[in-house]
PDB file of C-alpha atoms in Angstrom:
ATOM      1  CA  MET Z 960      -0.032   0.038   0.029  1.00 52.00           C
ATOM      2  CA  ALA Z 961       1.579   3.187  -1.114  1.00 62.00           C
ATOM      3  CA  HIS Z 962       1.113   6.012   1.358  1.00 77.00           C
ATOM      4  CA  LEU Z 963       0.954   9.760   0.351  1.00 84.00           C
ATOM      5  CA  LEU Z 964       3.539  12.058   1.475  1.00 89.00           C
ATOM      6  CA  LYS Z 965       2.165  15.223   2.842  1.00 93.00           C
ATOM      7  CA  LYS Z 966       3.960  18.626   2.536  1.00 93.00           C
ATOM      8  CA  GLU Z 967       3.487  21.322   4.948  1.00 93.00           C
ATOM      9  CA  LYS Z 968       5.793  24.106   5.616  1.00 91.00           C
ATOM     10  CA  GLU Z 969       9.209  22.548   5.507  1.00 91.00           C
ATOM     11  CA  TYR Z 970       7.915  19.146   6.580  1.00 96.00           C
ATOM     12  CA  ARG Z 971       7.405  16.108   4.363  1.00 94.00           C
ATOM     13  CA  TYR Z 972       5.682  13.167   6.182  1.00 95.00           C
ATOM     14  CA  ILE Z 973       3.255  10.122   5.832  1.00 95.00           C
ATOM     15  CA  GLU Z 974       0.431  10.190   8.323  1.00 96.00           C
ATOM     16  CA  VAL Z 975      -1.993   7.392   8.637  1.00 96.00           C
ATOM     17  CA  GLY Z 976      -4.720   6.299  11.176  1.00 96.00           C
ATOM     18  CA  GLU Z 977      -6.085   7.948  14.265  1.00 97.00           C
ATOM     19  CA  GLY Z 978      -5.000   7.669  17.930  1.00 97.00           C
ATOM     20  CA  THR Z 979      -1.728   7.963  20.046  1.00 97.00           C
ATOM     21  CA  PRO Z 980       0.818   9.103  17.554  1.00 98.00           C
ATOM     22  CA  ILE Z 981       3.667   6.617  16.751  1.00 98.00           C
ATOM     23  CA  ILE Z 982       6.441   8.636  15.258  1.00 98.00           C
ATOM     24  CA  VAL Z 983       8.706   6.469  13.109  1.00 97.00           C
ATOM     25  CA  LEU Z 984      12.403   7.631  12.390  1.00 97.00           C
ATOM     26  CA  HIS Z 985      14.017   5.934   9.485  1.00 93.00           C
ATOM     27  CA  GLY Z 986      17.726   5.187   9.257  1.00 87.00           C
ATOM     28  CA  LEU Z 987      20.518   6.609   7.006  1.00 81.00           C
ATOM     29  CA  MET Z 988      19.933   4.695   3.943  1.00 72.00           C
ATOM     30  CA  GLY Z 989      16.236   3.794   4.843  1.00 66.00           C
ATOM     31  CA  GLY Z 990      13.261   4.850   2.755  1.00 72.00           C
ATOM     32  CA  LEU Z 991       9.838   5.513   4.413  1.00 74.00           C
ATOM     33  CA  SER Z 992       8.642   2.440   2.540  1.00 76.00           C
ATOM     34  CA  ASN Z 993      10.814   0.459   4.837  1.00 81.00           C
ATOM     35  CA  PHE Z 994       8.113   0.776   7.548  1.00 89.00           C
ATOM     36  CA  ASP Z 995       5.113  -0.085   5.261  1.00 91.00           C
ATOM     37  CA  SER Z 996       4.063  -3.108   7.343  1.00 94.00           C
ATOM     38  CA  VAL Z 997       4.439  -0.998  10.652  1.00 96.00           C
ATOM     39  CA  THR Z 998       2.208   1.660   9.031  1.00 95.00           C
ATOM     40  CA  ASN Z 999      -0.418  -0.656   7.856  1.00 95.00           C
ATOM     41  CA  TYR Z1000      -0.612  -2.720  10.869  1.00 97.00           C
ATOM     42  CA  PHE Z1001      -0.569   0.055  13.571  1.00 98.00           C
ATOM     43  CA  SER Z1002      -2.807   2.514  11.781  1.00 96.00           C
ATOM     44  CA  GLU Z1003      -5.441  -0.182  12.008  1.00 96.00           C
ATOM     45  CA  GLN Z1004      -4.904  -0.736  15.900  1.00 97.00           C
ATOM     46  CA  GLY Z1005      -5.804   2.483  17.191  1.00 96.00           C
ATOM     47  CA  TYR Z1006      -2.643   4.540  16.509  1.00 98.00           C
ATOM     48  CA  LYS Z1007      -1.789   7.261  14.273  1.00 98.00           C
ATOM     49  CA  VAL Z1008       1.523   6.423  12.546  1.00 97.00           C
ATOM     50  CA  VAL Z1009       3.603   9.464  11.409  1.00 97.00           C
ATOM     51  CA  ILE Z1010       6.884   9.100   9.491  1.00 96.00           C
ATOM     52  CA  PRO Z1011       8.545  12.399   8.959  1.00 96.00           C
ATOM     53  CA  GLU Z1012      11.328  12.577   6.210  1.00 93.00           C
ATOM     54  CA  LEU Z1013      14.285  13.368   8.050  1.00 93.00           C
ATOM     55  CA  PRO Z1014      16.417  16.122   6.268  1.00 91.00           C
ATOM     56  CA  ILE Z1015      19.508  13.939   6.141  1.00 89.00           C
ATOM     57  CA  TYR Z1016      20.736  15.291   2.915  1.00 90.00           C
ATOM     58  CA  THR Z1017      19.197  18.857   2.913  1.00 90.00           C
ATOM     59  CA  MET Z1018      20.632  20.061   6.287  1.00 89.00           C
ATOM     60  CA  SER Z1019      23.784  22.335   6.142  1.00 90.00           C
ATOM     61  CA  LEU Z1020      26.883  20.354   6.741  1.00 88.00           C
ATOM     62  CA  LEU Z1021      27.242  22.033   9.962  1.00 87.00           C
ATOM     63  CA  LYS Z1022      23.815  20.664  11.097  1.00 89.00           C
ATOM     64  CA  THR Z1023      24.369  17.187   9.813  1.00 91.00           C
ATOM     65  CA  ASN Z1024      24.453  15.703  13.092  1.00 93.00           C
ATOM     66  CA  VAL Z1025      22.367  13.521  15.604  1.00 95.00           C
ATOM     67  CA  LYS Z1026      21.653  16.526  17.886  1.00 95.00           C
ATOM     68  CA  ALA Z1027      20.353  18.657  15.109  1.00 95.00           C
ATOM     69  CA  PHE Z1028      18.029  15.983  13.915  1.00 96.00           C
ATOM     70  CA  ALA Z1029      16.777  15.455  17.521  1.00 97.00           C
ATOM     71  CA  ASN Z1030      16.037  19.285  17.507  1.00 97.00           C
ATOM     72  CA  TYR Z1031      14.248  18.946  14.096  1.00 97.00           C
ATOM     73  CA  LEU Z1032      12.132  16.117  15.559  1.00 98.00           C
ATOM     74  CA  LYS Z1033      11.067  18.338  18.582  1.00 98.00           C
ATOM     75  CA  ALA Z1034      10.193  21.127  16.144  1.00 97.00           C
ATOM     76  CA  PHE Z1035       8.139  18.579  14.096  1.00 98.00           C
ATOM     77  CA  ILE Z1036       6.165  17.482  17.171  1.00 98.00           C
ATOM     78  CA  ASP Z1037       5.495  20.867  18.201  1.00 97.00           C
ATOM     79  CA  PHE Z1038       4.423  21.850  14.646  1.00 97.00           C
ATOM     80  CA  LYS Z1039       1.870  18.949  14.749  1.00 97.00           C
ATOM     81  CA  GLY Z1040       0.652  19.843  18.173  1.00 97.00           C
ATOM     82  CA  PHE Z1041       1.206  16.466  19.712  1.00 97.00           C
ATOM     83  CA  LYS Z1042       0.937  16.433  23.456  1.00 96.00           C
ATOM     84  CA  GLU Z1043       2.505  12.813  23.888  1.00 96.00           C
ATOM     85  CA  VAL Z1044       4.117  10.640  21.240  1.00 98.00           C
ATOM     86  CA  ILE Z1045       5.579   7.178  21.044  1.00 98.00           C
ATOM     87  CA  LEU Z1046       8.933   7.165  19.239  1.00 98.00           C
ATOM     88  CA  LEU Z1047      10.187   4.130  16.950  1.00 98.00           C
ATOM     89  CA  GLY Z1048      13.494   4.328  15.414  1.00 97.00           C
ATOM     90  CA  ASN Z1049      15.599   1.862  13.232  1.00 95.00           C
ATOM     91  CA  SER Z1050      19.551   2.426  13.175  1.00 93.00           C
ATOM     92  CA  LEU Z1051      20.340   6.180  12.944  1.00 93.00           C
ATOM     93  CA  GLY Z1052      16.544   6.735  13.614  1.00 95.00           C
ATOM     94  CA  GLY Z1053      16.933   4.883  16.981  1.00 96.00           C
ATOM     95  CA  HIS Z1054      19.697   7.033  17.812  1.00 96.00           C
ATOM     96  CA  ILE Z1055      17.932  10.192  16.928  1.00 97.00           C
ATOM     97  CA  GLY Z1056      14.914   8.978  19.101  1.00 98.00           C
ATOM     98  CA  LEU Z1057      17.336   8.288  22.165  1.00 98.00           C
ATOM     99  CA  TYR Z1058      18.872  11.631  21.863  1.00 97.00           C
ATOM    100  CA  HIS Z1059      15.626  13.388  21.471  1.00 98.00           C
ATOM    101  CA  THR Z1060      14.283  11.577  24.547  1.00 98.00           C
ATOM    102  CA  LYS Z1061      17.253  12.558  26.513  1.00 97.00           C
ATOM    103  CA  MET Z1062      16.831  16.226  25.756  1.00 97.00           C
ATOM    104  CA  PHE Z1063      12.956  16.448  25.690  1.00 97.00           C
ATOM    105  CA  PRO Z1064      11.713  13.476  27.964  1.00 97.00           C
ATOM    106  CA  GLU Z1065       8.256  15.232  28.808  1.00 96.00           C
ATOM    107  CA  LYS Z1066       6.555  14.394  25.621  1.00 96.00           C
ATOM    108  CA  VAL Z1067       7.837  10.831  24.899  1.00 98.00           C
ATOM    109  CA  LYS Z1068       5.425   8.350  26.453  1.00 97.00           C
ATOM    110  CA  ALA Z1069       7.489   5.341  25.119  1.00 98.00           C
ATOM    111  CA  LEU Z1070      10.555   4.510  22.903  1.00 98.00           C
ATOM    112  CA  ILE Z1071      11.128   1.571  20.577  1.00 98.00           C
ATOM    113  CA  ILE Z1072      14.556   0.863  19.334  1.00 98.00           C
ATOM    114  CA  THR Z1073      15.784  -1.657  16.736  1.00 97.00           C
ATOM    115  CA  GLY Z1074      19.233  -1.924  15.410  1.00 95.00           C
ATOM    116  CA  SER Z1075      20.014   1.472  16.904  1.00 95.00           C
ATOM    117  CA  SER Z1076      23.239   3.258  17.001  1.00 93.00           C
ATOM    118  CA  GLY Z1077      24.186   5.184  20.014  1.00 94.00           C
ATOM    119  CA  LEU Z1078      26.580   2.899  21.636  1.00 95.00           C
ATOM    120  CA  TYR Z1079      28.376   0.957  18.690  1.00 84.00           C
ATOM    121  CA  GLU Z1080      27.860   0.424  15.039  1.00 68.00           C
ATOM    122  CA  SER Z1081      30.029  -1.329  12.469  1.00 66.00           C
ATOM    123  CA  ALA Z1082      31.232   1.266   9.946  1.00 56.00           C
ATOM    124  CA  MET Z1083      28.044   2.879   9.381  1.00 48.00           C
ATOM    125  CA  GLY Z1084      29.636   5.349   6.781  1.00 48.00           C
ATOM    126  CA  GLY Z1085      32.611   3.286   6.020  1.00 53.00           C
ATOM    127  CA  GLY Z1086      33.914   1.083   3.239  1.00 55.00           C
ATOM    128  CA  TYR Z1087      32.816   3.158   0.389  1.00 55.00           C
ATOM    129  CA  THR Z1088      36.232   3.248  -1.521  1.00 59.00           C
ATOM    130  CA  LYS Z1089      34.918   1.082  -4.125  1.00 69.00           C
ATOM    131  CA  ARG Z1090      31.550   2.748  -4.354  1.00 74.00           C
ATOM    132  CA  SER Z1091      31.451   2.823  -8.004  1.00 81.00           C
ATOM    133  CA  ASP Z1092      31.510  -1.081  -8.256  1.00 88.00           C
ATOM    134  CA  TYR Z1093      27.599  -2.087  -8.114  1.00 92.00           C
ATOM    135  CA  GLU Z1094      28.480  -5.653  -7.063  1.00 92.00           C
ATOM    136  CA  VAL Z1095      30.604  -4.295  -4.003  1.00 90.00           C
ATOM    137  CA  ILE Z1096      27.671  -2.044  -3.038  1.00 89.00           C
ATOM    138  CA  LYS Z1097      25.228  -4.738  -3.621  1.00 92.00           C
ATOM    139  CA  LYS Z1098      27.092  -6.951  -1.182  1.00 90.00           C
ATOM    140  CA  LYS Z1099      27.198  -4.162   1.485  1.00 88.00           C
ATOM    141  CA  ALA Z1100      23.330  -3.746   1.084  1.00 89.00           C
ATOM    142  CA  GLN Z1101      22.859  -7.510   1.322  1.00 92.00           C
ATOM    143  CA  ASP Z1102      25.045  -7.725   4.483  1.00 90.00           C
ATOM    144  CA  VAL Z1103      22.554  -5.600   6.328  1.00 92.00           C
ATOM    145  CA  PHE Z1104      20.051  -8.467   6.223  1.00 94.00           C
ATOM    146  CA  TYR Z1105      20.128 -12.117   7.405  1.00 96.00           C
ATOM    147  CA  ASP Z1106      18.423 -13.104   4.144  1.00 96.00           C
ATOM    148  CA  PRO Z1107      20.277 -11.259   1.400  1.00 93.00           C
ATOM    149  CA  GLU Z1108      17.011 -11.758  -0.819  1.00 93.00           C
ATOM    150  CA  VAL Z1109      15.501  -8.720   1.102  1.00 93.00           C
ATOM    151  CA  ALA Z1110      18.029  -6.428  -0.439  1.00 92.00           C
ATOM    152  CA  THR Z1111      15.814  -5.978  -3.551  1.00 92.00           C
ATOM    153  CA  LYS Z1112      17.260  -4.358  -6.577  1.00 93.00           C
ATOM    154  CA  GLU Z1113      15.437  -1.022  -5.540  1.00 90.00           C
ATOM    155  CA  ILE Z1114      17.200  -1.136  -2.350  1.00 90.00           C
ATOM    156  CA  VAL Z1115      20.636  -1.735  -3.771  1.00 92.00           C
ATOM    157  CA  ASP Z1116      20.162   0.989  -6.544  1.00 92.00           C
ATOM    158  CA  GLU Z1117      19.046   3.590  -3.880  1.00 89.00           C
ATOM    159  CA  VAL Z1118      22.206   2.722  -1.857  1.00 89.00           C
ATOM    160  CA  TYR Z1119      24.385   2.952  -4.840  1.00 90.00           C
ATOM    161  CA  ASP Z1120      22.853   6.164  -6.078  1.00 90.00           C
ATOM    162  CA  THR Z1121      23.405   7.700  -2.460  1.00 88.00           C
ATOM    163  CA  VAL Z1122      26.950   6.616  -2.217  1.00 86.00           C
ATOM    164  CA  ASN Z1123      27.749   7.890  -5.731  1.00 91.00           C
ATOM    165  CA  ASP Z1124      26.272  11.240  -5.092  1.00 91.00           C
ATOM    166  CA  ARG Z1125      29.158  13.401  -3.728  1.00 90.00           C
ATOM    167  CA  ASN Z1126      26.966  15.579  -1.562  1.00 90.00           C
ATOM    168  CA  LYS Z1127      25.233  12.602  -0.034  1.00 90.00           C
ATOM    169  CA  LEU Z1128      28.335  10.782   0.573  1.00 89.00           C
ATOM    170  CA  ILE Z1129      29.786  13.628   2.453  1.00 91.00           C
ATOM    171  CA  LYS Z1130      26.645  13.922   4.418  1.00 91.00           C
ATOM    172  CA  THR Z1131      26.778  10.330   5.086  1.00 88.00           C
ATOM    173  CA  LEU Z1132      30.135  10.314   6.433  1.00 88.00           C
ATOM    174  CA  ALA Z1133      29.436  13.459   8.615  1.00 90.00           C
ATOM    175  CA  ILE Z1134      26.458  11.630  10.129  1.00 90.00           C
ATOM    176  CA  ALA Z1135      28.593   8.432  10.869  1.00 87.00           C
ATOM    177  CA  LYS Z1136      31.058  10.467  12.707  1.00 88.00           C
ATOM    178  CA  SER Z1137      28.369  12.386  14.468  1.00 91.00           C
ATOM    179  CA  ALA Z1138      26.947   8.899  15.584  1.00 89.00           C
ATOM    180  CA  ILE Z1139      30.102   7.981  17.165  1.00 89.00           C
ATOM    181  CA  ARG Z1140      30.624  11.364  18.799  1.00 90.00           C
ATOM    182  CA  HIS Z1141      27.167  11.206  20.295  1.00 92.00           C
ATOM    183  CA  ASN Z1142      27.900   8.034  22.263  1.00 94.00           C
ATOM    184  CA  MET Z1143      25.061   7.718  24.735  1.00 96.00           C
ATOM    185  CA  SER Z1144      26.500   5.169  27.292  1.00 95.00           C
ATOM    186  CA  LYS Z1145      26.684   7.935  30.050  1.00 96.00           C
ATOM    187  CA  ASP Z1146      23.220   9.253  29.349  1.00 97.00           C
ATOM    188  CA  LEU Z1147      21.129   6.085  29.177  1.00 98.00           C
ATOM    189  CA  PRO Z1148      21.100   5.187  33.063  1.00 98.00           C
ATOM    190  CA  ASN Z1149      19.273   8.666  33.444  1.00 97.00           C
ATOM    191  CA  MET Z1150      16.594   7.838  30.935  1.00 98.00           C
ATOM    192  CA  GLU Z1151      13.422   6.628  32.697  1.00 97.00           C
ATOM    193  CA  THR Z1152      11.387   6.408  29.637  1.00 98.00           C
ATOM    194  CA  PRO Z1153       9.836   2.903  29.005  1.00 98.00           C
ATOM    195  CA  THR Z1154      11.933   1.532  26.161  1.00 98.00           C
ATOM    196  CA  CYS Z1155      11.110  -1.606  23.907  1.00 98.00           C
ATOM    197  CA  ILE Z1156      14.188  -3.072  22.318  1.00 98.00           C
ATOM    198  CA  ILE Z1157      13.714  -5.289  19.475  1.00 98.00           C
ATOM    199  CA  TRP Z1158      16.897  -6.823  17.905  1.00 98.00           C
ATOM    200  CA  GLY Z1159      17.816  -9.250  15.094  1.00 98.00           C
ATOM    201  CA  LYS Z1160      20.026 -12.012  16.497  1.00 98.00           C
ATOM    202  CA  ASN Z1161      21.935 -11.970  13.395  1.00 97.00           C
ATOM    203  CA  ASP Z1162      22.673  -8.176  13.071  1.00 96.00           C
ATOM    204  CA  THR Z1163      26.196  -7.549  12.040  1.00 92.00           C
ATOM    205  CA  VAL Z1164      25.792  -3.644  11.850  1.00 91.00           C
ATOM    206  CA  THR Z1165      24.923  -3.399  15.452  1.00 93.00           C
ATOM    207  CA  PRO Z1166      25.510  -6.830  16.975  1.00 95.00           C
ATOM    208  CA  PRO Z1167      23.496  -8.572  19.671  1.00 97.00           C
ATOM    209  CA  GLU Z1168      25.778  -7.423  22.535  1.00 96.00           C
ATOM    210  CA  VAL Z1169      24.793  -3.820  21.674  1.00 96.00           C
ATOM    211  CA  ALA Z1170      21.171  -4.726  22.456  1.00 97.00           C
ATOM    212  CA  GLU Z1171      22.425  -6.403  25.658  1.00 98.00           C
ATOM    213  CA  GLU Z1172      24.210  -3.082  26.596  1.00 97.00           C
ATOM    214  CA  PHE Z1173      21.243  -0.978  25.816  1.00 98.00           C
ATOM    215  CA  ASN Z1174      19.152  -3.124  28.007  1.00 98.00           C
ATOM    216  CA  GLU Z1175      21.556  -3.203  30.924  1.00 98.00           C
ATOM    217  CA  LEU Z1176      22.066   0.805  30.793  1.00 98.00           C
ATOM    218  CA  LEU Z1177      18.447   1.695  30.301  1.00 98.00           C
ATOM    219  CA  PRO Z1178      16.608   1.508  33.599  1.00 98.00           C
ATOM    220  CA  ASN Z1179      13.105   0.676  32.299  1.00 98.00           C
ATOM    221  CA  SER Z1180      13.637  -1.433  29.206  1.00 98.00           C
ATOM    222  CA  ASP Z1181      12.554  -4.752  27.708  1.00 98.00           C
ATOM    223  CA  LEU Z1182      14.512  -6.705  25.262  1.00 98.00           C
ATOM    224  CA  PHE Z1183      13.087  -9.046  22.611  1.00 98.00           C
ATOM    225  CA  TRP Z1184      14.939 -11.195  20.123  1.00 98.00           C
ATOM    226  CA  ILE Z1185      14.123 -12.014  16.410  1.00 98.00           C
ATOM    227  CA  ASP Z1186      15.902 -15.052  15.239  1.00 98.00           C
ATOM    228  CA  LYS Z1187      17.365 -15.250  11.744  1.00 97.00           C
ATOM    229  CA  CYS Z1188      17.206 -11.549  11.463  1.00 98.00           C
ATOM    230  CA  GLY Z1189      19.666  -8.741  10.538  1.00 96.00           C
ATOM    231  CA  HIS Z1190      19.759  -5.140  11.114  1.00 94.00           C
ATOM    232  CA  ALA Z1191      16.132  -4.219   9.962  1.00 93.00           C
ATOM    233  CA  ALA Z1192      13.752  -6.273  11.866  1.00 96.00           C
ATOM    234  CA  MET Z1193      10.785  -4.487  10.644  1.00 95.00           C
ATOM    235  CA  MET Z1194      11.493  -5.316   7.026  1.00 94.00           C
ATOM    236  CA  GLU Z1195      12.888  -8.840   7.384  1.00 95.00           C
ATOM    237  CA  HIS Z1196      10.353 -10.156   9.813  1.00 97.00           C
ATOM    238  CA  PRO Z1197       7.561  -7.639   9.727  1.00 96.00           C
ATOM    239  CA  ASP Z1198       4.854  -9.832  11.291  1.00 97.00           C
ATOM    240  CA  THR Z1199       7.020 -10.992  14.268  1.00 98.00           C
ATOM    241  CA  PHE Z1200       8.116  -7.348  14.763  1.00 98.00           C
ATOM    242  CA  ASN Z1201       4.474  -6.050  14.806  1.00 98.00           C
ATOM    243  CA  ASP Z1202       3.358  -8.860  17.152  1.00 98.00           C
ATOM    244  CA  ILE Z1203       6.195  -8.169  19.761  1.00 98.00           C
ATOM    245  CA  LEU Z1204       5.472  -4.469  19.627  1.00 98.00           C
ATOM    246  CA  HIS Z1205       1.768  -4.630  19.961  1.00 98.00           C
ATOM    247  CA  LYS Z1206       1.937  -7.002  22.831  1.00 98.00           C
ATOM    248  CA  TRP Z1207       4.506  -4.703  24.578  1.00 98.00           C
ATOM    249  CA  LEU Z1208       2.372  -1.574  24.010  1.00 98.00           C
ATOM    250  CA  SER Z1209      -0.774  -3.470  25.121  1.00 97.00           C
ATOM    251  CA  GLU Z1210       0.831  -4.737  28.364  1.00 97.00           C
ATOM    252  CA  LYS Z1211       2.105  -1.126  29.121  1.00 96.00           C
ATOM    253  CA  LYS Z1212      -1.346   0.164  28.280  1.00 95.00           C
ATOM    254  CA  PHE Z1213       0.025   2.488  25.694  1.00 95.00           C
TER     255      PHE Z1213
END
């Protein structure tokens, strides 16, 4: 199901359903369509699913960092007039969600992270010396998933185009450096927001021990594993992901 992109002021976003807002934060190479199953499922379960297009490649280079995106998210939440939100982030999106929650905890009812950066990530912006070699990029895209078939030609083409666009590559490297710089290990013990951690057991980008460390450091978290699953659980095992998340939200009465 293709969802329409709304354009208001400087914001571009998808909005489906009615109820408590779940704001979905995409990763560095992740299109909004990566969350189609989350959008379709939760918009029918009494939630308003909102996916803002993060200005990863349009922010000035000085503002291409985790903190600036967390502030952008705050401005978007204020623009929409939401009183309380649930944040769901994958990869860089998880990191932005965590950093936003650290800075503005009052409006964040709950946080869901999957394959999130913030503690450690394996070369999020590295290894692009052979970026003009399509097969090398294809292999990098496939390595994100447990099942390489999930990396469709469309996904590989998008990654290839991104790393071969000089402006986008510079921004990608800036964000990767920013993610390392904004390590959150000292912040997490002070963050009381209920957090659901859903992780692929076979994630090679943010390995399983990263999820365990998040769970250890966050005072109010629950950790769930998905087997035979890489870095983007909501794409690789959408039904399992939705099931875990829905049960957690129901138990917490969110």
